[in-house]
C-alpha positions as semicolon CSV with decimal commas, in nm:
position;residue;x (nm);y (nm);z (nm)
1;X;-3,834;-3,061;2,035
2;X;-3,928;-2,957;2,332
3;X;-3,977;-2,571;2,216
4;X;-4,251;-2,682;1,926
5;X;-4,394;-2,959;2,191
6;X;-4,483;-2,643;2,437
7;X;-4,671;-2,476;2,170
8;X;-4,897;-2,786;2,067
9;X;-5,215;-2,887;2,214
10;X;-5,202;-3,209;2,449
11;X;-5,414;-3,393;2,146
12;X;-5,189;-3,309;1,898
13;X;-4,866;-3,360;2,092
14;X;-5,018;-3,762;2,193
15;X;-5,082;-3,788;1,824
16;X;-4,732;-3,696;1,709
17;X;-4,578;-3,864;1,974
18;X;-4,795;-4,183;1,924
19;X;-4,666;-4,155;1,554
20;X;-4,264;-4,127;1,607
21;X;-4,018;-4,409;1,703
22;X;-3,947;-4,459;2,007
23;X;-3,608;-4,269;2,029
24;X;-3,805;-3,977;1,930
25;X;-4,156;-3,989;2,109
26;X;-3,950;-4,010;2,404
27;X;-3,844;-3,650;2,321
28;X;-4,261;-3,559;2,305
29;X;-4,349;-3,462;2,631
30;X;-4,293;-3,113;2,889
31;X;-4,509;-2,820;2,955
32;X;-4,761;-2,668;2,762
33;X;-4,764;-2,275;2,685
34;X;-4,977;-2,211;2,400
35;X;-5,040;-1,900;2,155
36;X;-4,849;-1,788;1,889
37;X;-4,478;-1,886;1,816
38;X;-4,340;-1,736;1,545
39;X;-4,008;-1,832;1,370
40;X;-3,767;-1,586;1,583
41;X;-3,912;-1,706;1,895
42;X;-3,876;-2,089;1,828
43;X;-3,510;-1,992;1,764
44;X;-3,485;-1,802;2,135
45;X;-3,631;-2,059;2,304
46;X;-3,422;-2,329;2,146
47;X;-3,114;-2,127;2,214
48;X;-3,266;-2,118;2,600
49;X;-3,345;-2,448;2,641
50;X;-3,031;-2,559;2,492
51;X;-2,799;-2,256;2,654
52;X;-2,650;-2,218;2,249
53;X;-2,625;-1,943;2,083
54;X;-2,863;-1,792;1,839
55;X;-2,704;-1,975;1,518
56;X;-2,697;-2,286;1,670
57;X;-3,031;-2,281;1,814
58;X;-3,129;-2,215;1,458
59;X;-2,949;-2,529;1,294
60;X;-3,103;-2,730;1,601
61;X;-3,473;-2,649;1,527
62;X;-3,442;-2,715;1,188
63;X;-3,302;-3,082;1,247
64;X;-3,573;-3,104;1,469
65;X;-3,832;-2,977;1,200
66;X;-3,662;-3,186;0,891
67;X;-3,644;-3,516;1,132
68;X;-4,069;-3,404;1,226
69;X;-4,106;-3,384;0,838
70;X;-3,935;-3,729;0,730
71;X;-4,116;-3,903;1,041
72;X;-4,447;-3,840;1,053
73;X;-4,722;-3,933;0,898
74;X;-4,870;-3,728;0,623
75;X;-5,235;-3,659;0,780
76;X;-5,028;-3,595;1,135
77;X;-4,801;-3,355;1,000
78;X;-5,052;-3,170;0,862
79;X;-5,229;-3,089;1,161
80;X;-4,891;-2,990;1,351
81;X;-4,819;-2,733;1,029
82;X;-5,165;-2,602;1,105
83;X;-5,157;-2,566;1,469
84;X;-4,794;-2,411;1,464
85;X;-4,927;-2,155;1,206
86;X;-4,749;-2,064;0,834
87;X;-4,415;-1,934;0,936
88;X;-4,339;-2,244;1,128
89;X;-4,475;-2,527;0,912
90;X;-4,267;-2,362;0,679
91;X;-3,922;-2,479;0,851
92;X;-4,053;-2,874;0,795
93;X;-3,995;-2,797;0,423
């Protein structure tokens, strides 16, 4: 989580985290980097943070994205998809 939480504004990452359980707004926190993060570059810095490799990474931050999708509220997910930009929203299905 922590490679999509780097990427969100501090509003948006108090809102998500604000919205999960427990056991996963404990996950909602780290530094913030901003700009652009496309697809490929979630998967790198998964596979960084997590020292896995590349297909891994991959199978990782789509848990993450799918577990993002099924928790959130609607109006909350929303704004994450739209922050993160197209090609990302798309991997919360």
């Amino acid at each position: 989580m922590g490679a999509l939480v780097a990427r969100m504004s501090p509003e948006l990452a108090e809102r998500v985290r604000r919205s999960l359980p427990p056991a996963l707004a404990a996950h909602v926190h780290g530094p913030r980097f901003g700009g652009a993060l496309d697809v490929a570059e979630l998967y790198a810095h998964v596979g960084e943070l997590e020292d896995v490799a590349p297909e891994t990474a991959q199978l990782h931050a789509r848990a993450v994205c799918g577990a993002l999708a099924r928790s959130l509220p609607r109006a909350v997910l929303a704004a994450l998809r739209r922050e993160l930009g197209p090609e990302i929203a798309a991997t919360f299905g």
